[in-house]
Amino acid sequence: MIEVQHLSKSYRKKHILHQVSLEIEGIYGLLGPNGAGKTTLMKMLCGLTSIAGGQIVIDGHSVVRRNYADVSDRIGFLPQDFNVYPGLKVEEVLLHLALLQGITEMKQRQERVEEAVRRVNLQDNAQTRMSELSGGMRRRVGIAQLLLRKPEILVFDEPTAGLDIEERIRFRNLLRELGADHTIIVSSHLVEDIEFLCTKIGIIKNGCVRFEGTPAELKAQATGYLGQVDVTTAELTGWMQDERVVHLNEKGTSVASSVCI
Ligand SMILES: Nc1ncnc2c1ncn2[C@@H]1O[C@H](COP(=O)(O)OP(=O)(O)OP(=O)(O)O)[C@@H](O)[C@H]1O
Ligand SMILES: [Mg+2]
């Protein structure tokens, strides 16, 4: 269990996070529009950004400015863009990163790399150069390098952004599998990514928590407040700027928008 307690952060007097409190467990979805503060919160969890106010408590260990070393081994972070060593083959990249992570014994390094490659289902691409991989495959290499160290908590920042629908579904399945033996925190601004994958959801907007609960609780709260309208493609621009639109779905020449009323 990860308790986020009253986290606050400002950049040049602008509030980025304001008194954010969350109870993170299972496969936890962090949902929010662009600029909501998702990446900032995840970076704080992983010790990449300092905590200005509040604290994070991981299984009873408080993570404040000074004692991050207590928990750093337990957390793995996949940033929004994972793109390293384009000229190297997948296996070479992972062996190298394993060495940098302190796995110095050759046999152990090879075993860990083999296991990680298998878990992310990249066996057929172990000898492919990074530059030749699709975006989704590159992200799977990013996950494999996290697994080398065997952290208990995995933090994924928008792992499905920019992926086509097939890769997206494959990715969701992989995250679900990893959820069996890891606590996972995954951010997205797409409701459908989170809805079918996560056991708990936190919604943040403008740095404040708007909701925390299960997908079923979120659905129950939305009942009576959600409707659907059909708009023409010409009308679409106006609707896309409307903050209440939560989902757009193209049907022939018209576009169906689900709108919070
Ligand atoms: N280093 C920084 N300096 C100044 N402002 C920053 C910095 N990092 C983030 N911000 C601001 O903090 C706010 C939250 O940013 P953050 O990247 O956490 O949002 P996000 O929810 O991850 O958005 P996105 O969905 O676009 O990834 C934004 O307004 C951003 O401009
Ligand atoms: Mg972000």
Coordinates of C-alpha atoms and ligand atoms in Angstrom, one line a residue:
M1 CA 0.0 0.0 0.0
I2 CA 1.3 3.4 -1.0
E3 CA -0.2 6.4 0.9
V4 CA 0.2 9.7 -0.8
Q5 CA -0.5 12.3 2.0
H6 CA -1.2 16.0 1.3
L7 CA 1.4 16.3 -1.5
S8 CA 2.0 19.8 -2.8
K9 CA 4.3 21.2 -5.4
S10 CA 4.7 24.6 -7.1
Y11 CA 6.9 25.8 -10.0
R12 CA 7.5 29.6 -9.8
K13 CA 4.5 30.2 -7.6
K14 CA 2.2 28.1 -9.9
H15 CA 0.5 25.3 -8.0
I16 CA 1.1 22.0 -9.8
L17 CA -0.1 19.7 -7.1
H18 CA -2.3 20.9 -4.2
Q19 CA -2.9 18.7 -1.1
V20 CA -3.0 15.5 -3.1
S21 CA -3.9 12.5 -1.0
L22 CA -4.4 9.0 -2.5
E23 CA -4.3 5.4 -1.3
I24 CA -2.6 3.4 -4.0
E25 CA -2.9 -0.4 -4.3
G26 CA -3.4 -3.2 -6.9
I27 CA -3.4 -1.9 -10.4
Y28 CA -4.0 1.8 -9.9
G29 CA -5.0 4.1 -12.7
L30 CA -4.1 7.8 -12.5
L31 CA -6.4 9.6 -14.8
G32 CA -6.4 13.3 -15.8
P33 CA -6.2 15.7 -18.7
N34 CA -3.0 17.2 -20.1
G35 CA -1.2 19.2 -17.5
A36 CA -3.1 17.7 -14.6
G37 CA 0.0 16.8 -12.7
K38 CA 0.2 13.0 -13.4
T39 CA 3.9 12.9 -14.4
T40 CA 4.9 15.3 -11.6
L41 CA 3.2 12.9 -9.0
M42 CA 4.8 9.8 -10.5
K43 CA 8.2 11.5 -10.5
M44 CA 7.8 12.3 -6.8
L45 CA 6.9 8.7 -6.2
C46 CA 10.1 7.6 -7.9
G47 CA 12.4 10.2 -6.2
L48 CA 13.0 12.1 -9.5
T49 CA 11.3 15.3 -8.3
S50 CA 11.6 16.7 -4.8
I51 CA 8.6 16.7 -2.5
A52 CA 7.8 20.2 -1.4
G53 CA 4.9 19.5 1.0
G54 CA 3.3 16.4 2.4
Q55 CA 4.8 12.9 2.2
I56 CA 4.5 9.5 0.6
V57 CA 4.4 6.4 2.9
I58 CA 5.3 3.1 1.3
D59 CA 4.4 0.1 3.6
G60 CA 5.1 2.2 6.6
H61 CA 8.3 3.8 5.3
S62 CA 7.9 7.5 4.9
V63 CA 9.5 9.0 1.7
V64 CA 10.4 12.6 2.4
R65 CA 13.2 14.6 1.0
R66 CA 16.1 12.8 2.7
N67 CA 15.4 9.0 3.0
Y68 CA 14.5 8.0 -0.5
A69 CA 17.2 5.3 -0.4
D70 CA 15.0 3.2 1.8
V71 CA 12.5 2.5 -0.9
S72 CA 14.3 3.3 -4.2
D73 CA 15.2 -0.4 -4.9
R74 CA 11.5 -1.3 -4.7
I75 CA 10.2 1.0 -7.4
G76 CA 10.7 0.9 -11.2
F77 CA 9.7 3.8 -13.4
L78 CA 8.9 3.7 -17.2
P79 CA 8.9 7.3 -18.5
Q80 CA 6.7 8.6 -21.2
D81 CA 9.4 8.2 -23.8
F82 CA 11.8 5.2 -23.5
N83 CA 14.2 5.3 -26.4
V84 CA 17.8 4.2 -25.7
Y85 CA 20.7 2.9 -27.7
P86 CA 19.0 2.8 -31.1
G87 CA 22.0 1.0 -32.7
L88 CA 22.1 -1.9 -30.2
K89 CA 20.1 -5.2 -30.2
V90 CA 17.4 -5.7 -27.6
E91 CA 19.4 -8.4 -25.8
E92 CA 22.6 -6.2 -25.8
V93 CA 20.7 -3.3 -24.4
L94 CA 19.3 -5.4 -21.6
L95 CA 22.6 -7.1 -20.7
H96 CA 24.2 -3.7 -20.6
L97 CA 21.5 -2.2 -18.4
A98 CA 21.6 -5.2 -16.1
L99 CA 25.4 -4.6 -15.6
L100 CA 24.7 -0.9 -14.9
Q101 CA 22.1 -2.0 -12.3
G102 CA 24.8 -3.9 -10.5
I103 CA 24.1 -7.5 -11.7
T104 CA 27.8 -8.2 -12.1
E105 CA 27.7 -12.0 -12.4
M106 CA 27.5 -13.0 -16.1
K107 CA 25.3 -16.1 -15.7
Q108 CA 22.9 -14.3 -13.4
R109 CA 22.7 -11.4 -15.8
Q110 CA 21.9 -13.7 -18.7
E111 CA 19.2 -15.5 -16.7
R112 CA 17.6 -12.3 -15.6
V113 CA 17.6 -10.9 -19.2
E114 CA 16.1 -14.1 -20.6
E115 CA 13.4 -14.1 -17.9
A116 CA 12.5 -10.4 -18.5
V117 CA 12.4 -10.9 -22.3
R118 CA 10.0 -13.8 -21.8
R119 CA 7.8 -11.9 -19.5
V120 CA 7.3 -9.0 -21.9
N121 CA 6.9 -11.5 -24.8
L122 CA 9.9 -10.2 -26.9
Q123 CA 11.6 -13.6 -27.4
D124 CA 11.3 -13.2 -31.2
N125 CA 12.9 -9.8 -31.2
A126 CA 15.8 -10.3 -28.8
Q127 CA 18.3 -9.9 -31.7
T128 CA 16.4 -6.9 -33.3
R129 CA 18.0 -3.4 -33.2
M130 CA 16.2 -0.9 -31.0
S131 CA 15.8 1.5 -34.0
E132 CA 13.8 -1.2 -35.8
L133 CA 11.2 -1.8 -33.1
S134 CA 7.7 -0.4 -33.1
G135 CA 6.8 2.1 -30.3
G136 CA 5.0 -0.6 -28.3
M137 CA 7.9 -3.0 -28.6
R138 CA 10.3 -0.3 -27.4
R139 CA 8.1 0.3 -24.4
R140 CA 8.2 -3.5 -23.7
V141 CA 12.0 -3.3 -23.6
G142 CA 11.5 -0.5 -21.2
I143 CA 9.4 -2.8 -19.0
A144 CA 11.9 -5.6 -19.4
Q145 CA 14.8 -3.5 -18.1
L146 CA 12.6 -2.6 -15.0
L147 CA 12.0 -6.2 -14.3
L148 CA 15.7 -7.0 -14.2
R149 CA 16.0 -5.5 -10.7
K150 CA 12.8 -7.2 -9.6
P151 CA 11.1 -4.1 -8.0
E152 CA 7.7 -4.6 -6.3
I153 CA 6.2 -1.4 -7.5
L154 CA 6.0 -0.5 -11.2
V155 CA 5.2 3.1 -12.3
F156 CA 4.1 3.5 -16.0
D157 CA 3.6 7.0 -17.4
E158 CA 1.2 7.0 -20.3
P159 CA 2.4 3.6 -21.5
T160 CA -0.3 3.3 -24.3
A161 CA 0.1 6.8 -25.7
G162 CA 0.6 6.8 -29.5
L163 CA 0.1 3.0 -29.8
D164 CA -2.3 1.5 -32.4
I165 CA -5.3 -0.4 -31.1
E166 CA -3.6 -3.9 -31.3
E167 CA -0.5 -2.8 -29.4
R168 CA -2.7 -1.0 -26.9
I169 CA -4.6 -4.2 -26.1
R170 CA -1.4 -6.3 -26.0
F171 CA 0.0 -3.7 -23.6
R172 CA -3.1 -3.8 -21.4
N173 CA -2.8 -7.6 -21.2
L174 CA 0.9 -7.4 -20.2
L175 CA 0.1 -4.9 -17.5
R176 CA -2.7 -7.1 -16.2
E177 CA -0.3 -10.1 -16.0
L178 CA 2.3 -8.0 -14.2
G179 CA -0.4 -6.9 -11.8
A180 CA -0.6 -10.4 -10.4
D181 CA 2.7 -9.9 -8.5
H182 CA 3.4 -6.2 -8.6
T183 CA 1.7 -3.0 -7.4
I184 CA 1.2 -1.0 -10.6
I185 CA 0.5 2.7 -11.1
V186 CA -0.4 3.6 -14.6
S187 CA -1.3 7.0 -15.9
S188 CA -3.5 7.9 -18.9
H189 CA -5.8 10.5 -20.1
L190 CA -8.0 7.9 -21.8
V191 CA -10.8 6.5 -19.7
E192 CA -11.0 3.2 -21.7
D193 CA -7.4 2.4 -21.0
I194 CA -8.0 2.6 -17.3
E195 CA -11.6 1.3 -17.0
F196 CA -10.8 -2.3 -18.1
L197 CA -7.4 -2.6 -16.5
C198 CA -7.4 -1.0 -13.1
T199 CA -8.7 -2.1 -9.8
K200 CA -8.7 1.4 -8.4
I201 CA -8.8 4.8 -10.1
G202 CA -7.6 8.3 -9.0
I203 CA -8.6 11.3 -11.1
I204 CA -6.7 14.5 -10.8
K205 CA -7.3 17.8 -12.5
N206 CA -5.4 21.1 -12.1
G207 CA -3.3 19.4 -9.4
C208 CA -6.3 18.4 -7.2
V209 CA -7.9 15.0 -6.6
R210 CA -11.4 14.9 -8.1
F211 CA -12.2 11.2 -7.4
E212 CA -10.8 8.1 -5.9
G213 CA -12.4 4.7 -5.9
T214 CA -13.1 1.5 -8.0
P215 CA -14.2 1.7 -11.7
A216 CA -17.7 0.5 -10.6
E217 CA -17.9 3.4 -8.1
L218 CA -16.9 5.9 -10.8
K219 CA -19.5 4.5 -13.1
A220 CA -22.2 4.7 -10.4
Q221 CA -21.2 8.4 -9.7
A222 CA -21.5 9.2 -13.4
T223 CA -25.0 7.7 -13.8
G224 CA -27.5 10.4 -14.7
Y225 CA -24.6 12.8 -15.5
L226 CA -23.5 11.2 -18.7
G227 CA -25.2 11.4 -22.1
Q228 CA -24.4 11.0 -25.7
V229 CA -24.8 13.6 -28.5
D230 CA -24.2 13.2 -32.3
V231 CA -22.3 16.1 -33.9
T232 CA -21.2 16.7 -37.5
T233 CA -17.5 16.8 -38.3
A234 CA -17.8 20.5 -38.8
E235 CA -19.1 21.0 -35.3
L236 CA -16.3 18.8 -33.8
T237 CA -13.7 21.5 -33.1
G238 CA -16.1 23.3 -30.7
W239 CA -16.9 20.1 -28.9
M240 CA -13.2 19.0 -28.6
Q241 CA -12.5 22.2 -26.7
D242 CA -15.5 21.5 -24.3
E243 CA -14.1 20.3 -21.0
R244 CA -17.2 18.1 -20.4
V245 CA -16.5 15.8 -23.4
V246 CA -15.1 12.5 -22.0
H247 CA -15.2 10.3 -25.1
L248 CA -15.3 10.8 -28.9
N249 CA -16.3 8.0 -31.2
E250 CA -16.4 8.4 -35.0
K251 CA -19.5 6.8 -36.7
G252 CA -19.6 7.3 -40.5
T253 CA -19.7 11.1 -41.1
S254 CA -21.0 12.1 -37.7
V255 CA -19.1 11.9 -34.4
A256 CA -20.7 10.6 -31.2
S257 CA -19.5 12.4 -28.0
S258 CA -20.2 11.2 -24.5
V259 CA -20.7 14.3 -22.4
C260 CA -20.8 14.9 -18.7
I261 CA -24.0 16.9 -18.1
Ligands
LIG1 N1 9.9 21.5 -14.6 C1 8.8 22.2 -14.6 N2 8.9 23.6 -14.6 C2 7.7 24.3 -14.7 N3 6.5 23.8 -14.8 C3 6.4 22.4 -14.9 C4 7.6 21.6 -14.8 N4 7.1 20.3 -14.9 C5 5.8 20.4 -15.1 N5 5.4 21.6 -15.1 C6 3.9 22.1 -15.2 O1 3.2 21.3 -14.3 C7 1.9 21.0 -14.8 C8 1.7 19.5 -14.6 O2 2.6 18.9 -15.5 P1 2.6 17.3 -15.7 O3 3.6 17.0 -16.7 O4 2.8 16.7 -14.3 O5 1.1 17.0 -16.2 P2 0.5 15.6 -16.8 O6 -0.7 15.4 -16.1 O7 1.6 14.6 -16.8 O8 0.2 16.1 -18.3 P3 0.3 15.2 -19.7 O9 -1.0 14.4 -19.8 O10 0.4 16.3 -20.8 O11 1.6 14.3 -19.6 C9 1.9 21.5 -16.2 O12 1.2 22.8 -16.1 C10 3.3 21.7 -16.5 O13 3.4 22.8 -17.4
MG2 MG 2.5 13.5 -18.2

